[in-house]
Amino acid sequence: MLFGRKQDPPAPGFEWDRDGPWEAHAVRSGRETIEYDDETYVCRLRESPDGSWRIAYGTPGRDGQSRGFLFHDGSLEWTTPLDHPTVGLVADDGTVVVLEGGASDRLEGTVRAFDATGTQLLPRETESTQAIRCSPSI
């Protein structure tokens, strides 16, 4: 059934206000929306082991530039543009590691690390699939 065709009966149990596509989807998917610079980013979230830091990373839409956001006790500490972020982790001291995917037709990516102030500590580009193990304690 295609939504909006007048000859189709409504889907059983479907209510647009309750089951609509954006906020309800973000809640159901475990993602959060973040408003930044007149854009709405749908982000994945990871907390530090002690729960005081959160890294959020996502994109504002199909063609928008992805961003990473670091929060400490609910306050935004920094944000930075990212290229196709796939994984983000944050330690108890606010150190962040982000794995960025490369082009969809190649095996490449970048591992980036930042300190709690947003200073980039490590950019490492790879041209193959990577297995990464990060410990939350440094």
Short mmCIF file of C-alpha atoms in Angstrom, two decimals:
data_model
loop_
_atom_site.label_atom_id
_atom_site.label_comp_id
_atom_site.label_asym_id
_atom_site.label_seq_id
_atom_site.Cartn_x
_atom_site.Cartn_y
_atom_site.Cartn_z
CA MET A 1 0.00 0.00 0.00
CA LEU A 2 1.27 3.48 -0.88
CA PHE A 3 0.38 6.21 1.57
CA GLY A 4 -1.71 9.01 0.19
CA ARG A 5 -3.58 7.06 -2.50
CA LYS A 6 -7.25 7.86 -2.02
CA GLN A 7 -8.55 4.44 -3.00
CA ASP A 8 -6.54 2.62 -0.30
CA PRO A 9 -8.09 2.15 3.12
CA PRO A 10 -5.99 3.34 6.07
CA ALA A 11 -3.52 0.81 7.44
CA PRO A 12 -4.94 -1.03 10.47
CA GLY A 13 -3.54 0.37 13.70
CA PHE A 14 -1.61 3.16 11.96
CA GLU A 15 -2.01 6.69 13.30
CA TRP A 16 0.06 9.35 11.53
CA ASP A 17 0.40 11.58 14.62
CA ARG A 18 1.66 8.66 16.70
CA ASP A 19 3.60 6.73 14.04
CA GLY A 20 4.94 9.61 11.90
CA PRO A 21 8.41 9.48 10.37
CA TRP A 22 10.76 11.83 12.31
CA GLU A 23 10.59 12.13 16.08
CA ALA A 24 8.89 8.79 16.63
CA HIS A 25 11.45 7.14 14.35
CA ALA A 26 14.30 8.79 16.27
CA VAL A 27 12.88 7.47 19.52
CA ARG A 28 12.31 3.96 18.14
CA SER A 29 15.76 3.77 16.56
CA GLY A 30 17.63 4.95 19.66
CA ARG A 31 18.79 8.07 17.83
CA GLU A 32 18.40 11.65 18.89
CA THR A 33 17.77 14.81 16.92
CA ILE A 34 20.10 17.75 17.53
CA GLU A 35 19.39 21.27 16.29
CA TYR A 36 22.60 23.03 15.24
CA ASP A 37 23.28 25.92 12.83
CA ASP A 38 19.73 25.85 11.40
CA GLU A 39 19.96 22.10 10.66
CA THR A 40 18.39 19.08 12.35
CA TYR A 41 20.89 16.23 12.75
CA VAL A 42 19.68 12.66 13.35
CA CYS A 43 22.46 11.24 15.52
CA ARG A 44 23.70 8.02 17.05
CA LEU A 45 24.77 8.40 20.68
CA ARG A 46 27.40 6.79 22.91
CA GLU A 47 28.01 7.56 26.58
CA SER A 48 31.27 7.32 28.46
CA PRO A 49 31.42 4.46 30.98
CA ASP A 50 30.80 6.88 33.87
CA GLY A 51 27.91 8.56 32.00
CA SER A 52 29.27 12.11 32.21
CA TRP A 53 30.29 12.43 28.52
CA ARG A 54 28.25 11.75 25.37
CA ILE A 55 29.36 11.68 21.76
CA ALA A 56 26.67 12.20 19.14
CA TYR A 57 27.35 11.86 15.42
CA GLY A 58 25.00 12.13 12.49
CA THR A 59 23.82 13.92 9.41
CA PRO A 60 21.18 16.57 8.67
CA GLY A 61 19.83 14.90 5.53
CA ARG A 62 20.70 13.12 2.33
CA ASP A 63 23.33 15.54 1.08
CA GLY A 64 24.30 17.33 4.28
CA GLN A 65 27.70 17.36 6.00
CA SER A 66 27.84 14.98 8.96
CA ARG A 67 28.97 16.34 12.34
CA GLY A 68 30.17 15.07 15.67
CA PHE A 69 29.05 16.67 18.96
CA LEU A 70 30.65 16.16 22.37
CA PHE A 71 28.56 16.86 25.48
CA HIS A 72 29.79 16.95 29.08
CA ASP A 73 27.11 16.83 31.77
CA GLY A 74 24.56 18.01 29.19
CA SER A 75 26.57 20.99 27.85
CA LEU A 76 27.99 21.08 24.33
CA GLU A 77 31.80 21.15 24.54
CA TRP A 78 32.61 21.08 20.81
CA THR A 79 31.40 20.04 17.39
CA THR A 80 33.29 19.19 14.20
CA PRO A 81 32.47 18.16 10.62
CA LEU A 82 32.88 14.42 9.93
CA ASP A 83 32.90 12.30 6.77
CA HIS A 84 30.45 9.38 6.99
CA PRO A 85 30.90 8.59 10.73
CA THR A 86 30.16 4.94 11.51
CA VAL A 87 31.34 4.52 15.11
CA GLY A 88 32.05 6.97 17.92
CA LEU A 89 33.36 6.22 21.41
CA VAL A 90 34.10 8.49 24.37
CA ALA A 91 36.22 7.83 27.47
CA ASP A 92 35.68 9.04 31.04
CA ASP A 93 38.14 11.92 30.45
CA GLY A 94 36.33 13.13 27.29
CA THR A 95 38.74 11.61 24.77
CA VAL A 96 36.81 10.71 21.61
CA VAL A 97 37.57 8.18 18.86
CA VAL A 98 35.54 8.32 15.63
CA LEU A 99 35.73 5.92 12.71
CA GLU A 100 34.74 7.53 9.42
CA GLY A 101 33.79 5.45 6.41
CA GLY A 102 35.17 6.31 3.01
CA ALA A 103 33.67 6.00 -0.45
CA SER A 104 31.05 3.28 -0.76
CA ASP A 105 32.87 1.56 -3.64
CA ARG A 106 36.25 1.32 -1.87
CA LEU A 107 37.63 -0.12 1.36
CA GLU A 108 38.91 2.99 3.06
CA GLY A 109 38.27 5.07 6.13
CA THR A 110 39.76 7.37 8.73
CA VAL A 111 40.26 6.93 12.45
CA ARG A 112 40.19 10.27 14.25
CA ALA A 113 40.79 10.99 17.93
CA PHE A 114 40.06 14.23 19.82
CA ASP A 115 40.68 15.40 23.36
CA ALA A 116 37.96 16.91 25.55
CA THR A 117 38.57 20.38 24.09
CA GLY A 118 38.13 19.20 20.48
CA THR A 119 41.82 19.23 19.57
CA GLN A 120 42.47 16.50 17.01
CA LEU A 121 45.00 14.02 18.37
CA LEU A 122 45.05 11.39 15.65
CA PRO A 123 44.07 11.30 11.99
CA ARG A 124 44.86 7.94 10.44
CA GLU A 125 43.61 7.10 6.97
CA THR A 126 43.36 3.48 5.90
CA GLU A 127 42.79 1.76 2.58
CA SER A 128 41.43 -1.49 3.96
CA THR A 129 38.93 -2.85 6.43
CA GLN A 130 40.03 -2.29 10.01
CA ALA A 131 39.40 -4.03 13.31
CA ILE A 132 39.61 -1.52 16.14
CA ARG A 133 39.57 -2.14 19.87
CA CYS A 134 39.24 0.88 22.12
CA SER A 135 39.47 0.76 25.88
CA PRO A 136 37.36 3.31 27.78
CA SER A 137 40.15 3.71 30.36
CA ILE A 138 43.36 5.37 29.27
#
